Short mmCIF file of C-alpha atoms in Angstrom, two decimals:
data_model
loop_
_atom_site.label_atom_id
_atom_site.label_comp_id
_atom_site.label_asym_id
_atom_site.label_seq_id
_atom_site.Cartn_x
_atom_site.Cartn_y
_atom_site.Cartn_z
CA MET A 1392 27.67 -56.32 61.22
CA SER A 1393 25.33 -53.95 59.35
CA VAL A 1394 24.86 -54.43 55.61
CA LEU A 1395 25.90 -50.79 55.27
CA ALA A 1396 29.19 -51.37 57.12
CA PRO A 1397 31.35 -51.79 53.97
CA LEU A 1398 30.03 -48.51 52.58
CA SER A 1399 30.46 -46.76 55.93
CA HIS A 1400 34.08 -47.96 56.12
CA ALA A 1401 34.75 -46.79 52.56
CA LEU A 1402 33.30 -43.37 53.33
CA ALA A 1403 35.27 -43.27 56.59
CA ALA A 1404 38.45 -43.77 54.56
CA VAL A 1405 37.46 -40.86 52.28
CA LEU A 1406 36.69 -38.61 55.27
CA ALA A 1407 39.92 -39.53 57.06
CA GLY A 1408 41.99 -39.11 53.90
CA ALA A 1409 40.46 -35.71 53.12
CA HIS A 1410 41.16 -34.54 56.68
CA HIS A 1411 44.77 -35.75 56.44
CA VAL A 1412 45.34 -33.83 53.20
CA LEU A 1413 43.67 -30.69 54.54
CA SER A 1414 45.03 -30.80 58.10
CA PHE A 1415 47.45 -27.92 57.39
CA VAL A 1416 44.59 -25.38 57.56
CA GLY A 1417 43.74 -26.13 61.18
CA PRO A 1418 41.39 -28.60 62.91
CA ASN A 1419 38.13 -26.67 62.58
CA VAL A 1420 38.46 -25.70 58.91
CA SER A 1421 40.03 -29.03 57.95
CA TRP A 1422 37.03 -31.00 59.23
CA LEU A 1423 34.57 -28.68 57.48
CA LEU A 1424 36.55 -29.00 54.24
CA ALA A 1425 36.79 -32.78 54.73
CA ILE A 1426 33.00 -33.01 54.96
CA ALA A 1427 32.75 -30.86 51.81
CA ALA A 1428 35.28 -33.14 50.09
CA VAL A 1429 33.15 -36.18 50.94
CA VAL A 1430 30.13 -34.45 49.39
CA VAL A 1431 32.04 -33.65 46.20
CA LEU A 1432 33.61 -37.10 45.84
CA VAL A 1433 30.36 -38.95 46.57
CA ARG A 1434 28.35 -36.81 44.17
CA LEU A 1435 30.99 -37.18 41.45
CA ALA A 1436 30.87 -40.95 41.96
CA LEU A 1437 27.07 -40.82 41.61
CA LEU A 1438 27.20 -38.59 38.52
CA PRO A 1439 26.89 -41.51 36.04
CA LEU A 1440 23.69 -42.58 37.84
CA THR A 1441 22.41 -39.00 37.69
CA ILE A 1442 23.06 -38.83 33.95
CA ARG A 1443 21.33 -42.19 33.52
CA GLY A 1444 18.35 -40.86 35.47
CA VAL A 1445 18.09 -37.78 33.22
CA ARG A 1446 18.23 -39.96 30.10
CA HIS A 1447 15.54 -42.22 31.55
CA SER A 1448 13.22 -39.29 32.29
CA HIS A 1449 13.70 -37.98 28.74
CA ALA A 1450 13.06 -41.41 27.20
CA SER A 1451 9.97 -41.91 29.37
CA ALA A 1452 8.63 -38.49 28.38
CA ARG A 1453 9.08 -39.27 24.68
CA ALA A 1454 7.35 -42.63 25.06
CA ARG A 1455 4.52 -41.31 27.20
CA PRO A 1456 2.08 -40.21 24.42
CA GLN A 1457 2.28 -43.62 22.74
CA LEU A 1458 1.89 -45.43 26.06
CA GLN A 1459 -1.17 -43.35 26.91
CA ALA A 1460 -2.69 -44.10 23.49
CA LEU A 1461 -1.95 -47.78 24.05
CA THR A 1462 -3.73 -47.72 27.41
CA LYS A 1463 -6.79 -46.03 25.91
CA LYS A 1464 -6.82 -48.55 23.05
CA TYR A 1465 -7.03 -51.56 25.35
CA SER A 1466 -9.35 -49.77 27.80
CA LYS A 1467 -11.91 -49.49 25.01
CA LYS A 1468 -11.52 -53.18 24.20
CA SER A 1469 -12.15 -54.19 27.79
CA SER A 1470 -14.96 -51.68 28.46
CA SER A 1471 -17.56 -54.43 28.18
CA GLY A 1472 -15.83 -56.71 30.70
CA SER A 1473 -12.54 -58.01 32.03
CA PRO A 1474 -9.70 -57.98 29.47
CA SER A 1475 -8.76 -61.35 28.04
CA GLN A 1476 -5.38 -62.90 28.68
CA ALA A 1477 -4.54 -62.45 25.00
CA ASP A 1478 -5.26 -58.70 25.23
CA VAL A 1479 -3.11 -58.37 28.35
CA MET A 1480 -0.21 -60.18 26.70
CA ALA A 1481 -0.59 -58.12 23.51
CA MET A 1482 -0.62 -54.88 25.51
CA MET A 1483 2.53 -55.88 27.43
CA GLU A 1484 4.31 -56.74 24.18
CA GLU A 1485 3.35 -53.43 22.56
CA ARG A 1486 4.44 -51.57 25.69
CA ARG A 1487 7.79 -53.34 25.59
CA LYS A 1488 8.29 -52.39 21.94
CA ILE A 1489 7.45 -48.73 22.62
CA ASN A 1490 9.90 -48.62 25.53
CA GLU A 1491 12.61 -50.21 23.39
CA GLU A 1492 11.91 -47.76 20.55
CA HIS A 1493 12.49 -44.79 22.85
CA GLY A 1494 15.31 -46.35 24.85
CA VAL A 1495 13.50 -46.64 28.18
CA PRO A 1496 15.58 -49.05 30.31
CA ARG A 1497 13.81 -51.98 31.95
CA PHE A 1498 15.35 -51.38 35.37
CA ALA A 1499 15.51 -47.59 35.31
CA MET A 1500 14.60 -47.17 38.98
CA LEU A 1501 17.68 -49.11 40.05
CA ALA A 1502 19.77 -46.01 39.33
CA ALA A 1503 17.76 -43.99 41.84
CA PHE A 1504 17.65 -46.73 44.49
CA ALA A 1505 21.40 -47.32 44.20
CA GLN A 1506 22.01 -43.88 45.70
CA LEU A 1507 20.02 -44.57 48.87
CA PRO A 1508 22.50 -46.97 50.58
CA ILE A 1509 25.33 -44.45 50.08
CA PHE A 1510 23.41 -41.64 51.77
CA LEU A 1511 22.29 -43.94 54.59
CA ALA A 1512 25.85 -45.16 55.12
CA LEU A 1513 27.13 -41.59 55.29
CA TYR A 1514 24.40 -40.70 57.79
CA HIS A 1515 25.39 -43.62 60.03
CA LEU A 1516 29.09 -42.77 59.70
CA LEU A 1517 28.68 -39.15 60.77
CA SER A 1518 26.27 -40.15 63.53
CA ASP A 1519 28.66 -42.80 64.87
CA VAL A 1520 31.79 -40.65 64.88
CA SER A 1521 29.83 -37.79 66.43
CA ARG A 1522 29.06 -40.15 69.32
CA ASN A 1523 32.79 -40.94 69.75
CA ASN A 1524 32.57 -44.33 68.02
CA ALA A 1525 35.49 -45.26 65.76
CA VAL A 1526 34.54 -46.47 62.26
CA GLY A 1527 37.22 -47.98 60.01
CA ALA A 1528 39.83 -45.38 59.08
CA MET A 1529 38.11 -42.93 61.42
CA ASN A 1530 40.06 -44.28 64.42
CA ASP A 1531 39.91 -43.09 68.02
CA SER A 1532 42.45 -40.33 67.37
CA LEU A 1533 40.51 -38.87 64.45
CA VAL A 1534 37.20 -39.25 66.29
CA ALA A 1535 38.69 -37.32 69.22
CA SER A 1536 39.93 -34.63 66.81
CA LEU A 1537 36.47 -34.30 65.28
CA GLY A 1538 35.00 -34.11 68.77
CA LYS A 1539 37.10 -30.99 69.45
CA ALA A 1540 36.25 -29.29 66.14
CA THR A 1541 33.71 -26.48 66.11
CA PHE A 1542 31.68 -24.46 63.63
CA LEU A 1543 31.27 -20.83 64.73
CA GLY A 1544 32.00 -21.95 68.26
CA THR A 1545 29.55 -24.86 68.22
CA PRO A 1546 30.87 -28.46 68.39
CA LEU A 1547 30.43 -30.42 65.17
CA THR A 1548 29.49 -33.44 67.26
CA GLY A 1549 26.67 -31.64 69.08
CA HIS A 1550 23.24 -33.20 68.57
CA GLY A 1551 19.90 -31.46 68.17
CA TYR A 1552 18.65 -27.99 69.03
CA LEU A 1553 18.63 -28.23 72.81
CA SER A 1554 21.86 -30.05 73.65
CA GLY A 1555 23.87 -26.87 74.19
CA ASP A 1556 23.69 -23.16 74.93
CA THR A 1557 21.93 -20.40 73.02
CA THR A 1558 24.75 -20.17 70.47
CA HIS A 1559 24.39 -23.89 69.78
CA LEU A 1560 20.63 -23.47 69.28
CA VAL A 1561 21.07 -20.55 66.87
CA ILE A 1562 23.79 -22.25 64.80
CA THR A 1563 22.00 -25.61 64.64
CA LEU A 1564 18.64 -24.08 63.80
CA GLY A 1565 20.29 -21.82 61.22
CA LEU A 1566 21.98 -24.75 59.47
CA ALA A 1567 18.78 -26.83 59.50
CA ALA A 1568 16.78 -23.87 58.15
CA THR A 1569 19.40 -23.26 55.44
CA ALA A 1570 19.32 -26.92 54.37
CA ALA A 1571 15.51 -26.83 54.35
CA ALA A 1572 15.39 -23.58 52.35
CA VAL A 1573 17.90 -24.85 49.76
CA SER A 1574 15.91 -28.07 49.36
CA TYR A 1575 12.59 -26.22 49.02
CA LEU A 1576 13.86 -23.65 46.52
CA SER A 1577 15.70 -26.17 44.33
CA GLN A 1578 12.60 -28.34 44.05
CA ARG A 1579 10.27 -25.40 43.46
CA LEU A 1580 12.46 -23.53 40.99
CA TRP A 1581 14.07 -26.35 39.02
CA VAL A 1582 12.77 -29.84 39.82
CA LEU A 1583 8.98 -29.36 39.61
CA PRO A 1584 9.09 -27.27 36.39
CA ASN A 1585 11.16 -30.06 34.82
CA MET A 1586 8.48 -32.69 35.41
CA VAL A 1587 5.76 -33.70 32.93
CA ARG A 1588 2.43 -33.46 34.73
CA THR A 1589 0.03 -33.44 31.79
CA ASP A 1590 -2.90 -35.87 32.28
CA LEU A 1591 -1.68 -36.84 35.76
CA PRO A 1592 -4.37 -37.42 38.41
CA GLU A 1593 -5.05 -34.31 40.47
CA SER A 1594 -4.07 -36.14 43.65
CA MET A 1595 -0.63 -36.96 42.21
CA VAL A 1596 -0.09 -33.36 41.06
CA ARG A 1597 -1.04 -32.15 44.53
CA MET A 1598 1.41 -34.57 46.11
CA GLN A 1599 4.19 -33.36 43.82
CA GLU A 1600 3.39 -29.79 44.85
CA LEU A 1601 3.62 -30.77 48.51
CA MET A 1602 6.95 -32.61 48.22
CA PRO A 1603 9.13 -29.47 48.59
CA VAL A 1604 7.27 -28.56 51.78
CA ILE A 1605 7.47 -32.12 53.13
CA SER A 1606 11.18 -32.32 52.35
CA ALA A 1607 11.95 -28.97 54.00
CA GLY A 1608 9.80 -29.81 57.01
CA GLY A 1609 11.53 -33.18 57.37
CA MET A 1610 14.94 -31.50 57.50
CA LEU A 1611 13.81 -29.05 60.16
CA LEU A 1612 12.41 -31.93 62.19
CA ALA A 1613 15.54 -34.05 61.74
CA GLY A 1614 17.66 -31.12 62.88
CA SER A 1615 16.35 -31.73 66.40
CA SER A 1616 18.32 -34.99 66.69
CA VAL A 1617 21.12 -35.27 64.11
CA PRO A 1618 24.72 -34.11 64.73
CA LEU A 1619 25.84 -30.69 63.56
CA ALA A 1620 28.36 -32.33 61.21
CA LEU A 1621 25.48 -33.95 59.33
CA LEU A 1622 23.67 -30.61 59.03
CA VAL A 1623 26.84 -29.16 57.49
CA TYR A 1624 26.82 -32.08 55.05
CA TRP A 1625 23.15 -31.48 54.22
CA VAL A 1626 23.77 -27.80 53.43
CA ILE A 1627 26.73 -28.54 51.15
CA SER A 1628 24.97 -31.49 49.50
CA GLY A 1629 21.83 -29.40 49.05
CA LEU A 1630 23.81 -26.67 47.28
CA TRP A 1631 25.30 -29.30 44.95
CA THR A 1632 21.81 -30.69 44.27
CA ALA A 1633 20.46 -27.20 43.59
CA GLY A 1634 23.25 -26.44 41.12
CA GLN A 1635 22.79 -29.81 39.43
CA ALA A 1636 19.01 -29.31 39.17
CA ALA A 1637 19.53 -25.82 37.73
CA VAL A 1638 21.88 -27.15 35.04
CA ILE A 1639 19.45 -29.92 34.09
CA HIS A 1640 16.52 -27.48 34.08
CA ARG A 1641 18.39 -24.97 31.90
CA TRP A 1642 20.18 -27.19 29.39
CA PHE A 1643 18.62 -30.67 29.62
CA PRO A 1644 14.88 -30.13 30.28
CA THR A 1645 12.51 -33.08 30.13
CA PRO A 1646 10.51 -33.10 26.87
CA GLY A 1647 6.94 -31.92 27.44
CA SER A 1648 7.73 -30.16 30.72
CA PRO A 1649 7.27 -26.43 31.44
CA ALA A 1650 11.08 -26.14 31.50
CA ALA A 1651 11.26 -27.57 27.97
CA ALA A 1652 8.57 -25.12 26.81
CA ARG A 1653 10.57 -22.19 28.19
CA ALA A 1654 13.73 -23.53 26.55
CA GLU A 1655 11.90 -23.69 23.22
CA LYS A 1656 10.77 -20.08 23.61
CA ARG A 1657 14.33 -19.01 24.35
CA HIS A 1658 15.51 -20.86 21.25
CA GLU A 1659 12.84 -19.17 19.11
CA LYS A 1660 13.73 -15.76 20.53
CA ARG A 1661 17.42 -16.29 19.76
CA ALA A 1662 16.51 -17.42 16.24
CA VAL A 1663 14.46 -14.25 15.67
CA LEU A 1664 17.25 -12.02 16.97
CA THR A 1665 19.81 -13.81 14.80
CA THR A 1666 17.60 -13.37 11.72
CA ALA A 1667 17.04 -9.69 12.50
CA ARG A 1668 20.79 -9.10 12.56
#
């Protein structure tokens, strides 16, 4: 049994339950709404981790100037040779104190990694049921029902660009392109401007600039093999991510980022207008 099986079964129960509740609207719409319900419920469940991630990025941004000064301090000490063990230990202790002062959690990346198994489990679930394999609460009857469901005349269980007729190709390519475009625009418009890139190596900045293109290209490539139901999920999930990124960019920008600078200018402009009145 796969290590993701418990998560896949839990998500199967959510998908089956959502379809049961929404079955009154008809098989095609009910499955589309069930997939949307899974997106909403999963993202709501992950919301505490998202909030924790935003707090971590803010804390890290506040601590960054002191950490950079600390690095320069000990770099000067070790410029004549290898740093002593005492210097290394002292630097680690000062780094720990700075992180504690600004509230940077020790295991901050765990929040981001905790989301990965859920997305992988959902991918395997939709892939399995699209291949007529029952998974937990998604029994043979529900799998057969999903197999008959369509989106604009194209089966939700169809795989890739070339597994059907011209309509299938157009719908599948359109969904993959939509998911790719939403991912690209959300990263370009809201994620990148909310990142602190001051004093970063040029190679790292260039890689960050390429990430939206890589992400969008990966979705277009994946569209050639994944089921249509998963593309529907990607579009809906991408719209949620875009809205979430826009909210964070607008109201909770990372200190020191271009988004924070724009927020400060808006605040100053409002203050001037209020004074003028």
